[in-house]
Amino acid sequence: MRYEAPRRLEDAVSLLAGQDGAHVLAGGTDLLVKLRSEMIEPEMIVDIKRIEGMREIAAEDGGWRIGAAVSGAEMGEHAGLVADWPGVVEAAGLIGSTQIQGRATLAGNLCNASPAADSVPAMVAAGARVRIAGPNGMRDMDVIDVPQGPGKTALERGEFIAFVWLPARGEHSSDAYLRFIPRTEMDIAVVGCGISLSLDDGDRVTAARVSLGAVGPKVMLVEEAAEAITRRVLDEAALSDLAAACSAAATPIDDKRGTIDFRKHVAGVLARRAAVIAAKRAKGETA
Amino acid sequence: MSQLHVTTKINGDETEFLCEAEDTLLDVLRDRLGLTGTKEGCGTGDCGACSVAVDGRLVCSCLMLGAEAEGRDIATIEGMATGDQLHPLQQKFIEMAALQCGICTPGILVAAQSLLERNPDPSEEEVRYWLAGNLCRCTGYDKIIRAVMETAADMRRAS
Ligand SMILES: Cc1cc2nc3c(=O)[nH]c(=O)nc-3n(C[C@H](O)[C@H](O)[C@H](O)COP(=O)(O)OP(=O)(O)OC[C@H]3O[C@@H](n4cnc5c(N)ncnc54)[C@H](O)[C@@H]3O)c2cc1C
Ligand code: FES
Ligand code: FES
């Protein structure tokens, strides 16, 4: 196995394009586990952390550009990002322990393509996009289009994500992410739910995006759930409709960590709670 | 395959080593540099026994390649005491018997030090969450948490 740590984007692309079995290394919290357990046997590892700009969080087009090597811990320490997208930051902050936080990245969480990845529903709710570097230059993609199923992504040979972009955050808008795990820390989501919404002066929802993780082969954007609360105040009736839409949309599996019925129910409960948190934040209250 | 030549700083000392591309930082510390204070509990990021700080950031050395250490500043348990003078956390762990077999202890000390550097006055809840990635099979955690809280209080009084 070769280890390469290029400093230029183009060099990373040619290394990845020119070698079968070349794997991108960001925080390594998935890749190293797979390497050590011989689930993968890479010919080459391309460490992207030394490429210029990869470790930066920068303002771009009113939103935020998060380099593919920025860790969850670094995101949590960035006041501007936390103010605009607290749900995305809290979702990334749920990944693993303090030690894992020191290394784990958004793009790594996305490209590992686990159906239960915590930051992915939050990014989908936020309408996040990724910029992909590859042999034919750069292209952009919505986060929701990256995972293609467990362990599979839409990236082609030689391509990797250079950064994640979170859009501009309007007035009276915020987001939240909640997951259910059987323990209080260090576990894999049984259900995850991300919600991003905007309110008008009368606390009526003007726009919403609702996503679910871990209840299907890949993350889902639940348009019926967003529709259920749009143009409404988040009263009990609206929240019940939101929960029902999420429970109906979830297509979970049955296993020892939760039955189908339980997971569908939890999807609704989390959506309801996340909506309340996002709305509080949108009003400038702490939640 | 030729070995990689890596130059790094470990506990303040300029250090060079040769390693294979697949060697983890934990392998390098223990097997190539003889710094066996850092322990391997699981090798999969779950137990925290291998905790070190890289450029001031707490990480699992079992989930980092040795090659990634090039140009970085690494702090291990061996750098915690100053000569014969134990770090207050180390002293308190002994006084309060916050360890039994000791396998988890270096990782917990490194992790706790990293917490107190950032937050000199953590709540018990903050200590418990910060150390959630450090497993201990022996103590039941209570003494560990109390030792960290007391050390924090002592260090605040001393400063
Ligand atoms: C103890 C432990 C606890 C964990 N807990 C959680 C949890 O609670 N929730 C959760 O969602 N995950 C969890 N994880 C999984 C993991 O930490 C996350 O998925 C993390 O976000 C991966 O990011 P990374 O930067 O470490 O990725 P890496 O391991 O570096 O990469 C992951 C995969 O993505 C590819 N990749 C990485 N970056 C890019 C890029 N920029 N472009 C293209 N491909 C790329 C790699 O080749 C690899 O296949 C845990 C892992 C451990 C070890
Ligand atoms: S040995 Fe690294 S976390 Fe267990
Ligand atoms: S003292 Fe034995 S594992 Fe903690």
Short mmCIF file of C-alpha atoms and ligand atoms in Angstrom, two decimals:
data_model
loop_
_atom_site.label_atom_id
_atom_site.label_comp_id
_atom_site.label_asym_id
_atom_site.label_seq_id
_atom_site.Cartn_x
_atom_site.Cartn_y
_atom_site.Cartn_z
CA MET A 1 0.00 0.00 0.00
CA ARG A 2 1.17 3.53 -0.82
CA TYR A 3 0.40 6.60 1.26
CA GLU A 4 0.21 9.95 -0.50
CA ALA A 5 -0.57 13.36 0.97
CA PRO A 6 -0.75 15.74 -2.00
CA ARG A 7 -0.88 19.49 -1.49
CA ARG A 8 -2.79 20.32 -4.65
CA LEU A 9 -6.30 19.31 -5.62
CA GLU A 10 -5.21 18.32 -9.15
CA ASP A 11 -2.54 16.02 -7.76
CA ALA A 12 -5.08 14.25 -5.56
CA VAL A 13 -7.35 13.78 -8.58
CA SER A 14 -4.58 12.30 -10.74
CA LEU A 15 -3.47 9.97 -7.96
CA LEU A 16 -7.03 8.75 -7.44
CA ALA A 17 -7.74 8.46 -11.17
CA GLY A 18 -4.47 6.73 -11.96
CA GLN A 19 -4.58 3.87 -9.48
CA ASP A 20 -7.05 1.03 -8.98
CA GLY A 21 -7.93 0.58 -5.33
CA ALA A 22 -7.07 4.14 -4.33
CA HIS A 23 -9.06 5.37 -1.31
CA VAL A 24 -9.55 8.89 0.00
CA LEU A 25 -8.50 9.45 3.62
CA ALA A 26 -10.11 12.30 5.55
CA GLY A 27 -10.52 11.71 9.30
CA GLY A 28 -10.01 7.97 8.91
CA THR A 29 -12.61 7.05 11.53
CA ASP A 30 -14.36 4.75 9.06
CA LEU A 31 -11.49 4.05 6.69
CA LEU A 32 -8.97 2.97 9.31
CA VAL A 33 -11.48 0.65 10.96
CA LYS A 34 -12.07 -1.01 7.59
CA LEU A 35 -8.37 -1.13 6.82
CA ARG A 36 -7.49 -2.73 10.15
CA SER A 37 -10.25 -5.33 9.85
CA GLU A 38 -9.20 -6.06 6.25
CA MET A 39 -12.64 -5.19 4.94
CA ILE A 40 -10.72 -3.17 2.37
CA GLU A 41 -7.21 -3.70 1.03
CA PRO A 42 -6.28 -0.41 -0.63
CA GLU A 43 -3.42 -0.13 -3.11
CA MET A 44 -3.14 3.51 -2.22
CA ILE A 45 -4.41 5.93 0.39
CA VAL A 46 -4.73 9.56 -0.65
CA ASP A 47 -4.78 11.78 2.43
CA ILE A 48 -6.63 14.97 1.47
CA LYS A 49 -5.92 16.89 4.68
CA ARG A 50 -2.85 18.69 3.33
CA ILE A 51 -4.58 20.08 0.26
CA GLU A 52 -4.95 23.84 0.42
CA GLY A 53 -8.30 25.01 1.77
CA MET A 54 -9.42 21.57 2.97
CA ARG A 55 -9.25 22.54 6.63
CA GLU A 56 -11.07 25.85 6.29
CA ILE A 57 -14.57 27.02 7.09
CA ALA A 58 -15.18 30.10 4.93
CA ALA A 59 -18.13 32.33 4.06
CA GLU A 60 -19.27 31.81 0.47
CA ASP A 61 -22.33 33.12 -1.41
CA GLY A 62 -23.98 34.08 1.86
CA GLY A 63 -23.57 30.54 3.19
CA TRP A 64 -20.64 28.49 4.45
CA ARG A 65 -18.05 26.43 2.64
CA ILE A 66 -16.73 23.64 4.84
CA GLY A 67 -13.52 22.01 3.62
CA ALA A 68 -13.61 18.23 3.36
CA ALA A 69 -11.00 17.84 6.10
CA VAL A 70 -12.75 20.00 8.72
CA SER A 71 -13.55 17.91 11.80
CA GLY A 72 -16.76 17.91 13.82
CA ALA A 73 -14.89 19.50 16.73
CA GLU A 74 -13.76 22.38 14.51
CA MET A 75 -17.31 22.94 13.29
CA GLY A 76 -18.59 23.10 16.87
CA GLU A 77 -16.04 25.80 17.68
CA HIS A 78 -17.03 28.02 14.73
CA ALA A 79 -19.49 30.59 16.10
CA GLY A 80 -20.79 31.78 12.71
CA LEU A 81 -21.53 28.28 11.49
CA VAL A 82 -23.18 27.31 14.79
CA ALA A 83 -25.39 30.41 14.64
CA ASP A 84 -26.57 29.72 11.07
CA TRP A 85 -26.81 25.92 11.04
CA PRO A 86 -27.04 24.61 14.62
CA GLY A 87 -28.79 21.44 13.43
CA VAL A 88 -26.01 20.46 11.04
CA VAL A 89 -23.40 21.19 13.70
CA GLU A 90 -25.27 19.19 16.37
CA ALA A 91 -25.67 16.26 13.98
CA ALA A 92 -21.94 16.25 13.20
CA GLY A 93 -21.34 16.64 16.94
CA LEU A 94 -23.20 13.40 17.65
CA ILE A 95 -20.69 11.36 15.66
CA GLY A 96 -18.74 9.22 18.12
CA SER A 97 -16.75 10.39 21.12
CA THR A 98 -14.57 13.44 21.75
CA GLN A 99 -11.69 11.54 20.12
CA ILE A 100 -13.75 10.70 17.02
CA GLN A 101 -14.93 14.32 16.87
CA GLY A 102 -11.32 15.40 16.61
CA ARG A 103 -11.09 13.71 13.21
CA ALA A 104 -14.50 12.84 11.72
CA THR A 105 -15.64 14.95 8.74
CA LEU A 106 -18.98 15.68 7.05
CA ALA A 107 -17.77 14.45 3.66
CA GLY A 108 -16.40 11.25 5.22
CA ASN A 109 -19.72 10.62 6.95
CA LEU A 110 -21.48 11.16 3.60
CA CYS A 111 -19.10 9.07 1.47
CA ASN A 112 -19.02 6.19 3.91
CA ALA A 113 -22.66 5.96 2.82
CA SER A 114 -24.06 4.32 5.94
CA PRO A 115 -27.87 4.64 6.00
CA ALA A 116 -27.53 5.68 9.66
CA ALA A 117 -24.93 8.44 9.15
CA ASP A 118 -25.89 11.24 11.53
CA SER A 119 -24.81 14.36 9.68
CA VAL A 120 -26.42 13.35 6.39
CA PRO A 121 -30.13 13.92 7.23
CA ALA A 122 -29.17 17.28 8.73
CA MET A 123 -27.28 18.25 5.56
CA VAL A 124 -30.19 17.10 3.40
CA ALA A 125 -32.66 19.15 5.45
CA ALA A 126 -30.33 22.13 5.11
CA GLY A 127 -30.27 21.79 1.33
CA ALA A 128 -26.50 21.32 1.41
CA ARG A 129 -24.50 20.78 -1.75
CA VAL A 130 -21.05 19.34 -2.30
CA ARG A 131 -18.36 20.42 -4.73
CA ILE A 132 -16.70 17.45 -6.33
CA ALA A 133 -13.20 17.59 -7.80
CA GLY A 134 -12.46 15.11 -10.57
CA PRO A 135 -10.62 14.43 -13.80
CA ASN A 136 -13.05 16.68 -15.71
CA GLY A 137 -12.79 19.58 -13.28
CA MET A 138 -15.31 20.54 -10.62
CA ARG A 139 -18.99 19.70 -10.45
CA ASP A 140 -21.65 20.35 -7.83
CA MET A 141 -24.19 17.88 -6.47
CA ASP A 142 -26.97 18.00 -3.88
CA VAL A 143 -26.01 16.03 -0.78
CA ILE A 144 -29.09 13.84 -1.16
CA ASP A 145 -27.83 12.56 -4.52
CA VAL A 146 -24.45 11.41 -3.18
CA PRO A 147 -25.42 8.18 -1.35
CA GLN A 148 -26.74 5.52 -3.70
CA GLY A 149 -27.34 2.77 -1.13
CA PRO A 150 -25.38 1.24 1.75
CA GLY A 151 -21.67 1.81 1.02
CA LYS A 152 -22.29 3.22 -2.46
CA THR A 153 -21.94 6.81 -3.71
CA ALA A 154 -22.49 8.65 -6.99
CA LEU A 155 -18.82 9.64 -7.14
CA GLU A 156 -16.88 8.35 -10.13
CA ARG A 157 -13.32 7.19 -10.44
CA GLY A 158 -10.86 9.93 -9.59
CA GLU A 159 -13.51 12.08 -7.91
CA PHE A 160 -13.67 13.28 -4.35
CA ILE A 161 -15.56 15.91 -2.39
CA ALA A 162 -13.55 19.08 -1.93
CA PHE A 163 -16.07 20.81 0.28
CA VAL A 164 -19.62 20.90 1.58
CA TRP A 165 -21.59 24.09 1.04
CA LEU A 166 -24.43 25.19 3.32
CA PRO A 167 -26.72 27.83 1.82
CA ALA A 168 -27.40 31.31 3.15
CA ARG A 169 -29.61 31.26 6.23
CA GLY A 170 -32.55 33.72 5.99
CA GLU A 171 -34.21 35.57 8.84
CA HIS A 172 -36.37 33.60 11.31
CA SER A 173 -34.95 30.33 10.06
CA SER A 174 -33.18 27.48 11.78
CA ASP A 175 -32.65 23.75 11.88
CA ALA A 176 -32.39 20.81 14.27
CA TYR A 177 -31.35 17.17 14.20
CA LEU A 178 -32.38 14.43 16.62
CA ARG A 179 -31.58 10.74 16.64
CA PHE A 180 -32.78 7.87 18.73
CA ILE A 181 -30.17 5.48 20.13
CA PRO A 182 -30.63 2.87 22.86
CA ARG A 183 -27.85 4.47 24.94
CA THR A 184 -27.01 8.11 25.69
CA GLU A 185 -23.71 8.23 23.77
CA MET A 186 -21.58 6.27 21.30
CA ASP A 187 -24.18 4.32 19.37
CA ILE A 188 -25.59 4.07 15.86
CA ALA A 189 -28.86 5.84 15.07
CA VAL A 190 -31.98 3.67 15.06
CA VAL A 191 -33.79 6.66 13.53
CA GLY A 192 -32.48 10.14 12.73
CA CYS A 193 -34.49 13.21 11.71
CA GLY A 194 -33.36 16.58 10.39
CA ILE A 195 -35.63 19.60 9.99
CA SER A 196 -34.89 23.03 8.60
CA LEU A 197 -37.61 25.67 8.57
CA SER A 198 -38.40 29.36 8.18
CA LEU A 199 -41.18 31.27 9.98
CA ASP A 200 -43.03 34.47 9.15
CA ASP A 201 -43.83 37.20 11.68
CA GLY A 202 -46.89 35.29 12.85
CA ASP A 203 -44.80 32.14 13.51
CA ARG A 204 -46.31 30.46 10.49
CA VAL A 205 -43.97 28.07 8.64
CA THR A 206 -43.10 29.56 5.24
CA ALA A 207 -40.71 26.84 4.12
CA ALA A 208 -39.54 23.52 5.53
CA ARG A 209 -37.38 20.57 4.65
CA VAL A 210 -37.72 17.33 6.61
CA SER A 211 -35.39 14.35 6.25
CA LEU A 212 -35.11 10.91 7.81
CA GLY A 213 -32.06 8.68 8.28
CA ALA A 214 -31.67 5.00 9.22
CA VAL A 215 -35.20 4.07 8.13
CA GLY A 216 -34.36 3.07 4.57
CA PRO A 217 -31.34 2.10 2.45
CA LYS A 218 -30.43 5.76 2.18
CA VAL A 219 -31.40 9.13 3.60
CA MET A 220 -34.79 10.43 2.48
CA LEU A 221 -36.28 13.87 2.00
CA VAL A 222 -39.91 13.65 3.13
CA GLU A 223 -41.80 16.18 1.06
CA GLU A 224 -45.21 15.24 2.48
CA ALA A 225 -43.89 16.03 5.95
CA ALA A 226 -42.69 19.47 4.87
CA GLU A 227 -46.02 20.03 3.13
CA ALA A 228 -47.88 19.04 6.32
CA ILE A 229 -46.48 22.03 8.23
CA THR A 230 -46.00 24.63 5.51
CA ARG A 231 -48.27 27.70 5.86
CA ARG A 232 -49.26 26.53 9.36
CA VAL A 233 -48.44 27.53 12.90
CA LEU A 234 -46.76 24.59 14.67
CA ASP A 235 -49.70 23.78 16.92
CA GLU A 236 -50.64 20.29 18.09
CA ALA A 237 -52.62 19.53 14.92
CA ALA A 238 -49.75 20.56 12.63
CA LEU A 239 -47.22 18.57 14.65
CA SER A 240 -49.44 15.48 14.58
CA ASP A 241 -49.74 15.73 10.80
CA LEU A 242 -45.96 16.12 10.56
CA ALA A 243 -45.41 13.05 12.74
CA ALA A 244 -47.92 11.00 10.76
CA ALA A 245 -46.26 11.93 7.46
CA CYS A 246 -42.84 10.87 8.77
CA SER A 247 -44.12 7.60 10.22
CA ALA A 248 -45.80 6.83 6.90
CA ALA A 249 -42.69 7.66 4.86
CA ALA A 250 -40.28 5.57 6.93
CA THR A 251 -39.39 2.16 5.44
CA PRO A 252 -37.23 0.68 8.19
CA ILE A 253 -35.99 -2.84 8.73
CA ASP A 254 -36.85 -5.07 11.68
CA ASP A 255 -33.90 -6.02 13.85
CA LYS A 256 -32.84 -6.39 17.46
CA ARG A 257 -32.40 -2.64 17.81
CA GLY A 258 -36.00 -1.88 16.86
CA THR A 259 -39.04 -3.33 15.16
CA ILE A 260 -40.57 -1.78 12.06
CA ASP A 261 -43.51 -0.40 14.04
CA PHE A 262 -41.26 1.06 16.71
CA ARG A 263 -38.99 2.77 14.19
CA LYS A 264 -41.90 4.22 12.24
CA HIS A 265 -43.35 5.57 15.46
CA VAL A 266 -40.03 7.03 16.57
CA ALA A 267 -39.60 8.75 13.18
CA GLY A 268 -42.78 10.69 13.93
CA VAL A 269 -41.82 11.48 17.51
CA LEU A 270 -38.38 12.78 16.52
CA ALA A 271 -39.83 14.89 13.70
CA ARG A 272 -42.27 16.52 16.09
CA ARG A 273 -39.55 17.28 18.64
CA ALA A 274 -37.04 18.48 16.06
CA ALA A 275 -39.63 20.82 14.54
CA VAL A 276 -40.28 22.39 17.94
CA ILE A 277 -36.55 22.90 18.51
CA ALA A 278 -35.96 24.34 15.04
CA ALA A 279 -38.91 26.72 15.49
CA LYS A 280 -37.64 27.93 18.85
CA ARG A 281 -34.24 28.58 17.35
CA ALA A 282 -35.82 30.38 14.40
CA LYS A 283 -37.51 32.72 16.88
CA GLY A 284 -34.15 33.40 18.51
CA GLU A 285 -34.93 31.41 21.66
CA THR A 286 -32.34 28.99 22.95
CA ALA A 287 -33.12 25.35 22.31
CA MET B 1 7.89 -1.45 -0.43
CA SER B 2 10.24 1.13 0.99
CA GLN B 3 9.41 2.57 4.35
CA LEU B 4 8.15 6.08 4.87
CA HIS B 5 10.36 8.56 6.64
CA VAL B 6 8.39 10.78 9.01
CA THR B 7 9.56 13.79 11.00
CA THR B 8 7.36 14.89 13.83
CA LYS B 9 7.39 16.34 17.31
CA ILE B 10 6.51 14.06 20.21
CA ASN B 11 6.11 15.58 23.66
CA GLY B 12 8.12 18.57 22.47
CA ASP B 13 11.03 16.55 21.04
CA GLU B 14 11.85 16.51 17.35
CA THR B 15 11.45 12.83 16.39
CA GLU B 16 12.10 10.87 13.21
CA PHE B 17 10.89 7.40 12.44
CA LEU B 18 10.44 4.95 9.58
CA CYS B 19 7.13 3.20 9.17
CA GLU B 20 5.01 1.20 6.75
CA ALA B 21 2.15 3.03 5.06
CA GLU B 22 -0.38 0.90 6.94
CA ASP B 23 1.12 1.38 10.39
CA THR B 24 -1.11 3.35 12.72
CA LEU B 25 0.28 6.08 14.92
CA LEU B 26 -0.40 3.70 17.82
CA ASP B 27 1.79 1.00 16.18
CA VAL B 28 4.53 3.56 15.67
CA LEU B 29 4.43 4.90 19.21
CA ARG B 30 4.45 1.48 20.83
CA ASP B 31 6.47 -0.71 18.50
CA ARG B 32 8.89 1.68 16.81
CA LEU B 33 9.43 4.37 19.42
CA GLY B 34 9.01 2.30 22.58
CA LEU B 35 6.40 4.71 23.95
CA THR B 36 4.23 1.97 25.41
CA GLY B 37 2.25 4.21 27.77
CA THR B 38 -0.35 4.61 25.04
CA LYS B 39 -2.45 1.42 25.11
CA GLU B 40 -4.42 -0.58 22.61
CA GLY B 41 -7.79 -1.72 23.91
CA CYS B 42 -9.80 -2.28 20.76
CA GLY B 43 -8.08 -0.83 17.70
CA THR B 44 -11.44 0.39 16.39
CA GLY B 45 -11.98 3.78 18.01
CA ASP B 46 -14.31 2.52 20.72
CA CYS B 47 -12.29 2.44 23.93
CA GLY B 48 -10.03 5.51 24.01
CA ALA B 49 -7.06 3.67 25.59
CA CYS B 50 -4.94 4.93 22.67
CA SER B 51 -5.85 8.62 23.17
CA VAL B 52 -3.18 11.18 22.27
CA ALA B 53 -3.34 14.86 21.35
CA VAL B 54 -2.35 15.87 17.82
CA ASP B 55 -1.80 19.61 17.40
CA GLY B 56 -3.73 19.98 20.65
CA ARG B 57 -6.70 17.93 19.46
CA LEU B 58 -7.66 14.69 21.24
CA VAL B 59 -7.74 11.71 18.85
CA CYS B 60 -7.53 7.91 18.86
CA SER B 61 -4.02 6.99 17.73
CA CYS B 62 -5.36 3.62 16.53
CA LEU B 63 -7.40 5.45 13.87
CA MET B 64 -4.57 7.60 12.52
CA LEU B 65 -1.73 6.48 10.28
CA GLY B 66 1.82 7.02 11.45
CA ALA B 67 2.49 8.73 8.13
CA GLU B 68 -0.10 11.38 8.96
CA ALA B 69 2.08 12.53 11.86
CA GLU B 70 4.50 14.31 9.49
CA GLY B 71 5.05 17.85 10.79
CA ARG B 72 2.52 17.48 13.59
CA ASP B 73 2.88 18.03 17.30
CA ILE B 74 1.96 14.93 19.28
CA ALA B 75 1.40 14.69 23.02
CA THR B 76 1.32 11.29 24.73
CA ILE B 77 1.02 10.20 28.34
CA GLU B 78 4.84 10.07 28.56
CA GLY B 79 4.90 13.86 28.28
CA MET B 80 2.39 14.50 31.03
CA ALA B 81 4.64 14.55 34.09
CA THR B 82 7.40 17.15 34.33
CA GLY B 83 10.48 15.11 35.25
CA ASP B 84 9.59 13.41 38.53
CA GLN B 85 6.77 15.83 39.14
CA LEU B 86 3.47 14.16 38.34
CA HIS B 87 0.73 16.16 36.68
CA PRO B 88 -2.03 17.05 39.20
CA LEU B 89 -4.38 14.64 37.42
CA GLN B 90 -1.90 11.79 37.78
CA GLN B 91 -1.36 12.62 41.45
CA LYS B 92 -5.09 12.77 42.13
CA PHE B 93 -5.77 9.48 40.32
CA ILE B 94 -3.31 7.79 42.69
CA GLU B 95 -4.65 9.50 45.81
CA MET B 96 -8.27 8.69 45.00
CA ALA B 97 -7.59 5.21 43.61
CA ALA B 98 -9.17 6.15 40.31
CA LEU B 99 -7.53 3.19 38.61
CA GLN B 100 -7.33 -0.55 39.05
CA CYS B 101 -5.68 -2.49 36.22
CA GLY B 102 -4.52 0.75 34.63
CA ILE B 103 -5.06 -0.10 30.97
CA CYS B 104 -7.55 2.70 30.46
CA THR B 105 -5.68 5.15 32.67
CA PRO B 106 -3.18 6.75 30.23
CA GLY B 107 -5.96 7.42 27.75
CA ILE B 108 -8.23 8.83 30.41
CA LEU B 109 -5.50 11.08 31.78
CA VAL B 110 -4.65 12.43 28.32
CA ALA B 111 -8.35 12.97 27.58
CA ALA B 112 -9.01 14.64 30.95
CA GLN B 113 -6.01 16.92 30.49
CA SER B 114 -7.36 17.97 27.12
CA LEU B 115 -10.73 18.78 28.73
CA LEU B 116 -9.22 20.86 31.55
CA GLU B 117 -7.09 22.82 29.08
CA ARG B 118 -10.28 23.89 27.32
CA ASN B 119 -12.61 24.08 30.27
CA PRO B 120 -11.07 24.57 33.73
CA ASP B 121 -14.49 24.37 35.41
CA PRO B 122 -16.46 21.53 33.83
CA SER B 123 -19.71 20.22 35.27
CA GLU B 124 -19.93 16.54 36.15
CA GLU B 125 -22.10 16.05 33.08
CA GLU B 126 -19.48 17.71 30.88
CA VAL B 127 -16.77 15.46 32.30
CA ARG B 128 -18.88 12.36 31.71
CA TYR B 129 -19.69 13.31 28.11
CA TRP B 130 -16.10 14.32 27.35
CA LEU B 131 -14.86 10.95 28.63
CA ALA B 132 -17.67 8.89 27.06
CA GLY B 133 -15.19 7.50 24.53
CA ASN B 134 -12.87 6.20 27.27
CA LEU B 135 -14.00 2.81 28.48
CA CYS B 136 -12.97 1.34 31.82
CA ARG B 137 -13.71 -2.25 32.73
CA CYS B 138 -12.63 -1.96 36.34
CA THR B 139 -13.53 1.16 38.25
CA GLY B 140 -17.17 1.79 37.45
CA TYR B 141 -16.12 5.34 36.45
CA ASP B 142 -17.23 7.09 39.62
CA LYS B 143 -13.77 7.52 41.09
CA ILE B 144 -12.43 8.65 37.73
CA ILE B 145 -15.06 11.34 37.40
CA ARG B 146 -14.56 12.50 40.98
CA ALA B 147 -10.78 12.61 40.55
CA VAL B 148 -11.12 14.78 37.46
CA MET B 149 -13.58 17.13 39.20
CA GLU B 150 -11.33 17.46 42.25
CA THR B 151 -8.24 18.06 40.16
CA ALA B 152 -10.08 20.77 38.27
CA ALA B 153 -11.05 22.40 41.57
CA ASP B 154 -7.46 22.19 42.90
CA MET B 155 -6.05 23.63 39.71
CA ARG B 156 -8.54 26.52 39.79
CA ARG B 157 -7.54 27.29 43.39
CA ALA B 158 -3.85 27.14 42.51
CA SER B 159 -4.10 29.49 39.54
C1 LIG C 1 -16.15 4.74 17.73
C2 LIG C 1 -16.87 5.29 16.53
C3 LIG C 1 -18.12 5.88 16.70
C4 LIG C 1 -18.82 6.38 15.60
N1 LIG C 1 -20.04 6.95 15.82
C5 LIG C 1 -20.74 7.43 14.77
C6 LIG C 1 -22.02 8.04 14.98
O1 LIG C 1 -22.50 8.15 16.09
N2 LIG C 1 -22.69 8.49 13.89
C7 LIG C 1 -22.19 8.40 12.64
O2 LIG C 1 -22.84 8.85 11.69
N3 LIG C 1 -20.97 7.84 12.40
C8 LIG C 1 -20.25 7.35 13.44
N4 LIG C 1 -19.01 6.78 13.21
C9 LIG C 1 -18.51 6.65 11.85
C10 LIG C 1 -17.54 7.75 11.40
O3 LIG C 1 -16.89 8.36 12.47
C11 LIG C 1 -18.23 8.83 10.58
O4 LIG C 1 -18.87 8.26 9.45
C12 LIG C 1 -17.27 9.95 10.13
O5 LIG C 1 -18.00 11.09 9.77
C13 LIG C 1 -16.39 9.56 8.96
O6 LIG C 1 -15.60 10.69 8.60
P1 LIG C 1 -14.02 10.55 8.37
O7 LIG C 1 -13.56 11.89 7.96
O8 LIG C 1 -13.38 9.94 9.53
O9 LIG C 1 -14.03 9.55 7.13
P2 LIG C 1 -12.93 8.55 6.57
O10 LIG C 1 -12.83 7.37 7.43
O11 LIG C 1 -11.69 9.30 6.26
O12 LIG C 1 -13.66 8.18 5.20
C14 LIG C 1 -14.89 7.48 5.17
C15 LIG C 1 -15.18 7.02 3.75
O13 LIG C 1 -15.44 8.11 2.89
C16 LIG C 1 -14.43 8.27 1.91
N5 LIG C 1 -14.13 9.70 1.90
C17 LIG C 1 -13.72 10.46 2.95
N6 LIG C 1 -13.64 11.75 2.61
C18 LIG C 1 -13.99 11.82 1.30
C19 LIG C 1 -14.09 12.89 0.37
N7 LIG C 1 -13.83 14.15 0.73
N8 LIG C 1 -14.48 12.61 -0.89
C20 LIG C 1 -14.76 11.32 -1.25
N9 LIG C 1 -14.68 10.26 -0.43
C21 LIG C 1 -14.30 10.51 0.85
C22 LIG C 1 -13.28 7.39 2.34
O14 LIG C 1 -12.55 6.89 1.25
C23 LIG C 1 -14.01 6.29 3.10
O15 LIG C 1 -14.53 5.36 2.21
C24 LIG C 1 -18.26 6.29 14.30
C25 LIG C 1 -17.00 5.71 14.13
C26 LIG C 1 -16.30 5.22 15.23
C27 LIG C 1 -14.96 4.61 15.02
S1 FES C 2 -7.40 1.22 20.92
FE1 FES C 2 -7.92 3.06 19.94
S2 FES C 2 -9.90 3.40 20.70
FE2 FES C 2 -9.48 1.44 21.49
S1 FES C 3 -8.68 0.52 35.49
FE1 FES C 3 -8.88 -1.31 34.37
S2 FES C 3 -9.83 -0.64 32.57
FE2 FES C 3 -9.88 1.10 33.78
#
